[in-house]
Coordinates of C-alpha atoms in Angstrom, one line a residue:
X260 CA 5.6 -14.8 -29.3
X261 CA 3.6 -11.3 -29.8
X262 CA 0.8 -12.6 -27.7
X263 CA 2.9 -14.5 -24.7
X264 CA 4.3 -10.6 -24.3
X265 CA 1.0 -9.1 -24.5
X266 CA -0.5 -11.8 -22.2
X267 CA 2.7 -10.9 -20.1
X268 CA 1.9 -7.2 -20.5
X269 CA -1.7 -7.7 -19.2
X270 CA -0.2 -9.8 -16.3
X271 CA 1.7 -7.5 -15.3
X272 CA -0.9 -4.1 -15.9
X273 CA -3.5 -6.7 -13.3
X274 CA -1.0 -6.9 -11.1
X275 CA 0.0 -3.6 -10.7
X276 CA -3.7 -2.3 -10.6
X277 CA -4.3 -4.7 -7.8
X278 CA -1.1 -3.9 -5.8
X279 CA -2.5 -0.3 -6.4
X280 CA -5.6 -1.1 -5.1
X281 CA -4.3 -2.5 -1.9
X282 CA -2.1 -0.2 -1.2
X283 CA -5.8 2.8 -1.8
X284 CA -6.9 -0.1 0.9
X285 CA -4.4 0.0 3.5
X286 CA -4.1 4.1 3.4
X287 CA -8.0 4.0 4.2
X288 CA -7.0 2.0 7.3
X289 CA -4.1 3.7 8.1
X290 CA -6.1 7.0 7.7
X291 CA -8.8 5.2 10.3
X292 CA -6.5 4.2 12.6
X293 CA -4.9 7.6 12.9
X294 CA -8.2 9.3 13.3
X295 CA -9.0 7.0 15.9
X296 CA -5.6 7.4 17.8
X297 CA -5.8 11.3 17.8
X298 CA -9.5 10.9 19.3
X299 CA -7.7 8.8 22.3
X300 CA -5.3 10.3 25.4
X301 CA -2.0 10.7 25.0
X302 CA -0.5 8.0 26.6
X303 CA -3.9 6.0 27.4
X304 CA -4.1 2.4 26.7
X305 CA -6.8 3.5 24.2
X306 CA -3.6 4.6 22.3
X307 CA -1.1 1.9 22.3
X308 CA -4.2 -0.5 21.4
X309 CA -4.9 1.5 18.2
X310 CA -0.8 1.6 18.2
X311 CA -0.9 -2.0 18.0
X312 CA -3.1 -2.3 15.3
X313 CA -1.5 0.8 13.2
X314 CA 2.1 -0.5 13.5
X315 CA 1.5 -3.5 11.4
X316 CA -1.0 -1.6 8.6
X317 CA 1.8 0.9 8.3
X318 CA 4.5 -1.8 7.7
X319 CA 2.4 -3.2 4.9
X320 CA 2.1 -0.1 3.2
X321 CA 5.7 0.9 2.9
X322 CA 6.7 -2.7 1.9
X323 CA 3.8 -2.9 -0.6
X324 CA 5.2 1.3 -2.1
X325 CA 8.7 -0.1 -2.2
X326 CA 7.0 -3.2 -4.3
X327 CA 5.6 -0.8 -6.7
X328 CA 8.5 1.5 -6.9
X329 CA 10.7 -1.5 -8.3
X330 CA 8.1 -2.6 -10.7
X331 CA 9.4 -1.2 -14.2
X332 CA 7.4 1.5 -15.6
X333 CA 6.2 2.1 -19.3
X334 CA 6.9 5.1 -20.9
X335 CA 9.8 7.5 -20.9
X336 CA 12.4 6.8 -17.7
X337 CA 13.4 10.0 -16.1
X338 CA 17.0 9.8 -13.8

């Protein structure tokens, strides 16, 4: 039973380090895209094309930090 939790543990340590890593991913583009859309005019198709490519990067980042906020944490809980 010890080693099914601390295969569990590792599972789990992978997973988060690669939901981690994604989410270091995304930001890069995010951080891209928003260089690239202050570089446009305001209100230029320029902007709503890098827009349209930003909207859907910044959706998977919040839904992939809301992921990782519900993932239980080792170590003392603060309230």
């Amino acid at each position: 039973m010890i080693r099914f939790a601390a295969l569990l543990k590792t599972f789990a340590n992978d997973t988060m380090t690669s939901r981690h890593e994604r989410l270091a991913e995304l930001r890069a583009q995010l951080s891209e895209l928003n260089a690239r859309g202050r570089a446009t005019e305001h209100g230029s198709p320029e902007m709503f094309a890098v827009l349209a490519e930003w909207a859907p990067v910044h959706v998977a980042v919040l839904a992939l930090a809301d992921e990782l906020e519900d993932l239980p944490r080792e170590g003392p809980q603060t309230p």
